[in-house]
Amino acid sequence: MIKITLPDGSLREYPGPVTVAEVAASIGAGLAKAALAGKVPAADGQGSRIVDTSFTFTSDSSLSIVTAKDADGLEVIRHSTAHLLAYAVKELFPEAQVTIGPVIENGFFYDFSYKRPFTPEDLAAIEKRMTALAAKDEPVVRRVLPRDEAVAYFKSLGEHYKAEIIASIPSNEDVSLYREGAFEDLCRGPHVPSTGKLRFFKLMKVAGAYWRGDHRNEMLQRIYGTAWATKEELAQYLTMLEEAEKRDHRKLGREMDLFHFQEEGPGVVFWHAKGWAMFQQLIAYMRRRLANLDYQEVNAPQLLDKSLWETSGHWGWYQENMFAAKSAYAFMNPKDENAEQRVFALKPMNCPGHVQIFKHGLKSYRDLPVRLAEFGAVHRYEPSGALHGLMRVRGFTQDDAHIFCTEEQLEAECLAINDLMMSVYRDFGFEEVVVKLATRPEKRVGTDAMWDHAEGILKKVLAKMAAESGGRIKTGINEGEGTFYGPKFEYTLKDAIGREWQCGTTQVDFNLPERFEAFYIDADGAKKRPVMVHRAIVGSLERWLGIAIENYAGHFPLWLAPTQVVVATITSEADDYAREVGKLLKAKGLRVDVDLRNEKINYKVREHSVGKVPVILVVGKREMEDRAINMRRLGSQDQKAMKLDEAVAALLAEAMPPDLRS
């Protein structure tokens, strides 16, 4: 007898070998129909793995049936849909060669080699053929071949890319192939049991991609697609994409005259006056939040000798992300003995500089915790292809801070950081937050004992944060995603259209104080290493504003809007009154423009609405005589007549930053 243990602890017995599909059928017809795969113990006994429904048990085991409702099930659907895409392409374009087709966030892609670029019409035809192939509900069947036999097989089909992939596999290993109808592909699996399980998908776009990511190789064609478990989920995702396109911060940045990018400065922002005003509002807000929590704002140099970065470990562990510099003359004249050939690095992080500030002057245990904050400009190398507006840049500003404390203070400091973060996120309208603990990566410094200690503390803190949040904080673990010097908390926010953004971090570091020999004098008079906590609330201020632009769709709350009010005239007779209103509002601290142009008022309103100005005060002869205004709100056709003093008071109250409201 073979005993299969199910997730609820129940036990089922079978007289002989049994497949995942047969176990599902024995439980119920509905489950048999819904089953996409199975989750079974990993071969090494560590964790679990996903297998096909054809997987056969020959001994006792545990089993969880995977359906489309599970995250693993959705991944199997997307993986299988990528192969359905390849099947359709081979039917329509037999000369095309298939390469790889992995699952990515929200979908999949597949790379092809073909004699000409695929057109939008080709994409529509491929999707139509995919739908027809899915409707045939063809079984997806797995077989295993020795490596060399598999290489010969794909060469015989003219699939040279597949043959090259398989040839890179050790010769003593077997490889698995999956067949659906007339198409057979190299794949580790698992796959859905039949193509009929693939119903809700959409091909999105075609892009170029070098074979194996090497620019020296052939340019392939990458077809992107998305796939979902239900029609409703697919529709929701496509609607979200449409909305995201409307909210694109690069488009809104142009329309609102906030910033631009140009070729001479790849990955760095040219802030215009309105964008810079918003940037400064953000910094002012953050400064106020820190001032109440005993942070000291400092500023560390941009350029530091590479020896400091060697000591910190960045030069060895983070070098590919750093910019190096020396004098232009030395750079152009490397053989000149009189030129200083000293190599500096543009700082990618503020932490080594803050350690130097902490070390300047003797510290006692009574001085701890020391909280150093900086709105530090940092530079990190990003490949040109990865740059994306404000979201992915090479030069940015961190709302960075480092806390030096005792081990006894560490838990309280992490909890205080969390309270601050959650408050800031709420002020910007983000209520739903996921906090994940990122654990030790493969490439790291420090001992395992040091990592065990740090991770143990953060696990305890994470549980406490979740318990005290009233359900606002959801938690998780990101295995192996910590920084090279310590574990960290990663804060992920959900925006107005459901997208997730990883922003804040809290990182515990026992390593840098050791490397830089930082110490404080303990109560017993002995030198002791402080614990160093790295924290960023929004992370990159540039990226945060990009997220905010898209979250609000440019409709900023009044306190954050780059231009808060425009005073617009109906007739030139009201010009002087408009100037007076503008001057009064500016004196009260509001960001105001006055529009005296000889244009119709509807034209002015439309133009300022495109620029996403929250409030337009319309004035004419009557308003001048009555010392009144007509207030129009962004997105509304209505006007509200108000006395000037009443309007000023209302606007001042609304423009008050959330941290200053009682």
Coordinates of N, CA, C and O in Angstrom, one line a residue, residues 9-85:
G9 N -3.9 16.9 6.9 CA -3.5 15.8 7.8 C -4.1 14.4 7.5 O -3.7 13.4 8.1
S10 N -5.1 14.4 6.6 CA -5.8 13.1 6.3 C -4.9 12.2 5.5 O -4.0 12.7 4.8
L11 N -5.2 11.0 5.6 CA -4.4 9.9 4.9 C -5.2 9.2 3.9 O -6.3 8.7 4.2
R12 N -4.6 9.0 2.7 CA -5.3 8.1 1.7 C -4.3 7.0 1.3 O -3.1 7.2 1.1
E13 N -4.9 5.8 1.1 CA -4.1 4.7 0.8 C -4.5 4.1 -0.6 O -5.6 4.1 -1.0
Y14 N -3.4 3.7 -1.3 CA -3.6 3.2 -2.7 C -2.9 1.8 -2.8 O -1.8 1.7 -2.2
P15 N -3.4 0.9 -3.6 CA -2.9 -0.4 -3.6 C -1.5 -0.5 -4.3 O -0.8 -1.4 -4.1
G16 N -1.2 0.5 -5.2 CA 0.1 0.5 -5.9 C 0.4 1.9 -6.3 O -0.2 2.8 -5.9
P17 N 1.4 2.0 -7.2 CA 1.8 3.3 -7.7 C 0.6 4.2 -8.1 O -0.3 3.6 -8.8
V18 N 0.6 5.4 -7.8 CA -0.5 6.3 -8.1 C 0.0 7.7 -8.5 O 1.0 8.2 -8.0
T19 N -0.7 8.3 -9.5 CA -0.3 9.6 -9.9 C -1.0 10.7 -9.1 O -2.0 10.5 -8.4
V20 N -0.5 12.0 -9.3 CA -1.1 13.1 -8.7 C -2.5 13.2 -9.2 O -3.5 13.5 -8.4
A21 N -2.7 13.1 -10.5 CA -4.1 13.2 -11.1 C -5.0 12.1 -10.5 O -6.2 12.4 -10.2
E22 N -4.5 10.9 -10.2 CA -5.4 9.9 -9.7 C -5.8 10.2 -8.2 O -6.9 9.9 -7.8
V23 N -4.8 10.7 -7.5 CA -5.1 11.1 -6.1 C -6.2 12.2 -6.1 O -7.2 12.1 -5.4
A24 N -6.1 13.2 -7.0 CA -7.1 14.3 -7.1 C -8.4 13.7 -7.5 O -9.5 14.1 -6.9
A25 N -8.5 12.7 -8.4 CA -9.7 12.1 -8.8 C -10.4 11.3 -7.7 O -11.6 11.3 -7.6
S26 N -9.6 10.7 -6.8 CA -10.1 9.9 -5.7 C -10.7 10.8 -4.7 O -11.5 10.4 -3.9
I27 N -10.3 12.1 -4.6 CA -10.9 13.0 -3.7 C -12.2 13.6 -4.2 O -13.1 13.8 -3.4
G28 N -12.2 13.9 -5.5 CA -13.5 14.4 -6.0 C -13.3 14.8 -7.5 O -12.2 15.2 -7.9
A29 N -14.4 14.8 -8.2 CA -14.4 15.1 -9.7 C -14.0 16.6 -9.9 O -13.3 16.9 -10.9
G30 N -14.5 17.5 -9.0 CA -14.2 18.9 -9.1 C -12.7 19.1 -9.0 O -12.1 19.9 -9.8
L31 N -12.1 18.5 -8.0 CA -10.6 18.7 -7.8 C -9.8 18.1 -9.0 O -8.8 18.6 -9.4
A32 N -10.3 16.9 -9.5 CA -9.6 16.3 -10.6 C -9.6 17.2 -11.8 O -8.6 17.3 -12.5
K33 N -10.7 17.9 -12.0 CA -10.8 18.9 -13.2 C -9.9 20.1 -12.9 O -9.3 20.6 -13.9
A34 N -9.8 20.5 -11.7 CA -9.1 21.8 -11.4 C -7.6 21.6 -11.2 O -6.9 22.5 -11.3
A35 N -7.2 20.3 -11.0 CA -5.8 20.1 -10.7 C -4.9 20.5 -11.9 O -5.1 20.1 -13.0
L36 N -3.9 21.3 -11.5 CA -2.9 21.7 -12.5 C -1.5 21.0 -12.3 O -0.7 20.8 -13.2
A37 N -1.2 20.8 -11.0 CA 0.1 20.2 -10.7 C 0.0 19.7 -9.2 O -1.1 19.7 -8.6
G38 N 1.1 19.2 -8.7 CA 1.1 18.8 -7.3 C 2.4 19.3 -6.6 O 3.4 19.6 -7.3
K39 N 2.3 19.6 -5.3 CA 3.4 20.0 -4.5 C 3.8 18.8 -3.6 O 3.0 18.3 -2.8
V40 N 5.0 18.3 -3.8 CA 5.5 17.2 -3.1 C 6.9 17.5 -2.4 O 7.5 18.5 -2.7
P41 N 7.3 16.7 -1.5 CA 8.6 17.0 -0.9 C 9.8 17.0 -1.9 O 9.7 16.2 -2.9
A42 N 10.7 17.9 -1.7 CA 11.9 17.9 -2.6 C 12.7 16.6 -2.5 O 12.6 15.9 -1.5
A43 N 13.4 16.3 -3.6 CA 14.2 15.1 -3.6 C 15.2 15.0 -2.5 O 15.4 13.9 -2.0
D44 N 15.7 16.1 -2.1 CA 16.7 16.1 -1.0 C 16.1 16.2 0.4 O 16.8 16.3 1.4
G45 N 14.8 16.2 0.4 CA 14.1 16.3 1.7 C 14.0 17.7 2.3 O 13.4 17.9 3.3
Q46 N 14.6 18.7 1.6 CA 14.6 20.1 2.1 C 13.5 20.9 1.3 O 13.7 21.1 0.1
G47 N 12.4 21.2 1.9 CA 11.4 22.0 1.3 C 10.5 21.2 0.4 O 10.3 20.0 0.6
S48 N 10.0 21.8 -0.7 CA 9.1 21.1 -1.6 C 9.4 21.5 -3.0 O 10.2 22.3 -3.3
R49 N 8.7 20.8 -3.9 CA 8.8 21.0 -5.4 C 7.5 20.8 -6.0 O 6.6 20.1 -5.5
I50 N 7.3 21.5 -7.2 CA 6.1 21.3 -8.0 C 6.3 20.3 -9.1 O 7.3 20.3 -9.8
V51 N 5.3 19.4 -9.2 CA 5.4 18.3 -10.2 C 4.2 18.3 -11.1 O 3.1 18.8 -10.7
D52 N 4.3 17.6 -12.3 CA 3.1 17.4 -13.1 C 2.1 16.5 -12.5 O 2.4 15.8 -11.5
T53 N 0.9 16.6 -13.0 CA -0.2 15.7 -12.4 C 0.1 14.3 -12.9 O -0.5 13.4 -12.3
S54 N 1.0 14.1 -13.8 CA 1.4 12.7 -14.2 C 2.4 12.1 -13.3 O 2.8 10.9 -13.5
F55 N 2.9 12.9 -12.4 CA 4.0 12.4 -11.5 C 3.4 11.2 -10.7 O 2.3 11.2 -10.1
T56 N 4.2 10.1 -10.6 CA 3.8 8.9 -10.0 C 4.5 8.6 -8.7 O 5.7 8.7 -8.6
F57 N 3.7 8.4 -7.6 CA 4.2 8.0 -6.3 C 4.4 6.5 -6.3 O 3.5 5.7 -6.6
T58 N 5.6 6.1 -5.9 CA 5.9 4.7 -5.7 C 6.2 4.4 -4.2 O 6.5 3.2 -3.9
S59 N 6.1 5.4 -3.4 CA 6.3 5.2 -1.9 C 5.5 6.2 -1.2 O 4.9 7.2 -1.8
D60 N 5.4 6.1 0.1 CA 4.6 7.0 0.9 C 5.1 8.5 0.7 O 6.4 8.7 0.6
S61 N 4.2 9.4 0.7 CA 4.6 10.8 0.5 C 3.5 11.7 1.0 O 2.4 11.3 1.3
S62 N 3.8 13.0 1.1 CA 2.8 14.0 1.3 C 2.5 14.7 0.0 O 3.3 14.7 -1.0
L63 N 1.3 15.3 -0.2 CA 0.9 15.9 -1.4 C -0.1 17.0 -1.2 O -1.0 16.9 -0.4
S64 N 0.1 18.1 -1.9 CA -0.8 19.2 -2.0 C -1.2 19.4 -3.4 O -0.3 19.6 -4.3
I65 N -2.5 19.3 -3.7 CA -3.0 19.5 -5.1 C -2.9 21.0 -5.5 O -3.5 21.8 -4.7
V66 N -2.3 21.4 -6.5 CA -2.1 22.7 -7.0 C -3.2 23.1 -8.0 O -3.3 22.4 -9.0
T67 N -4.0 24.1 -7.8 CA -5.0 24.6 -8.7 C -4.7 26.0 -9.1 O -3.8 26.6 -8.6
A68 N -5.6 26.5 -10.0 CA -5.4 27.9 -10.5 C -5.5 28.9 -9.4 O -5.1 30.1 -9.5
K69 N -6.1 28.6 -8.2 CA -6.3 29.5 -7.1 C -5.0 29.7 -6.4 O -4.9 30.6 -5.6
D70 N -4.0 28.8 -6.5 CA -2.8 28.9 -5.8 C -1.7 29.7 -6.6 O -1.8 29.8 -7.9
A71 N -0.8 30.4 -5.9 CA 0.3 31.1 -6.6 C 1.1 30.2 -7.4 O 1.5 30.6 -8.6
D72 N 1.4 29.0 -6.9 CA 2.1 28.0 -7.7 C 1.4 27.6 -9.0 O 2.0 27.4 -10.0
G73 N 0.0 27.5 -8.9 CA -0.8 27.2 -10.0 C -0.7 28.3 -11.1 O -0.6 28.0 -12.3
L74 N -0.7 29.5 -10.7 CA -0.7 30.6 -11.6 C 0.7 30.6 -12.4 O 0.8 30.9 -13.6
E75 N 1.8 30.3 -11.6 CA 3.1 30.2 -12.2 C 3.1 29.0 -13.3 O 3.7 29.2 -14.4
V76 N 2.5 27.9 -13.0 CA 2.4 26.8 -13.9 C 1.6 27.2 -15.2 O 2.0 26.9 -16.3
I77 N 0.6 28.0 -15.0 CA -0.2 28.5 -16.1 C 0.6 29.4 -17.0 O 0.6 29.2 -18.2
R78 N 1.4 30.3 -16.4 CA 2.2 31.2 -17.2 C 3.3 30.5 -17.9 O 3.6 30.8 -19.1
H79 N 3.9 29.6 -17.2 CA 5.0 28.8 -17.8 C 4.5 28.0 -19.0 O 5.1 28.0 -20.1
S80 N 3.3 27.4 -18.8 CA 2.7 26.6 -19.9 C 2.3 27.5 -21.1 O 2.4 27.1 -22.3
T81 N 1.8 28.7 -20.8 CA 1.4 29.6 -21.8 C 2.5 30.1 -22.7 O 2.4 30.3 -23.9
A82 N 3.7 30.2 -22.1 CA 4.9 30.6 -22.8 C 5.2 29.5 -23.9 O 5.6 29.8 -25.0
H83 N 5.0 28.2 -23.5 CA 5.3 27.2 -24.5 C 4.1 27.1 -25.5 O 4.4 26.7 -26.6
L84 N 2.9 27.4 -25.1 CA 1.8 27.5 -26.1 C 2.1 28.6 -27.1 O 1.8 28.4 -28.3
L85 N 2.7 29.7 -26.7 CA 3.2 30.8 -27.6 C 4.2 30.2 -28.6 O 4.0 30.4 -29.8

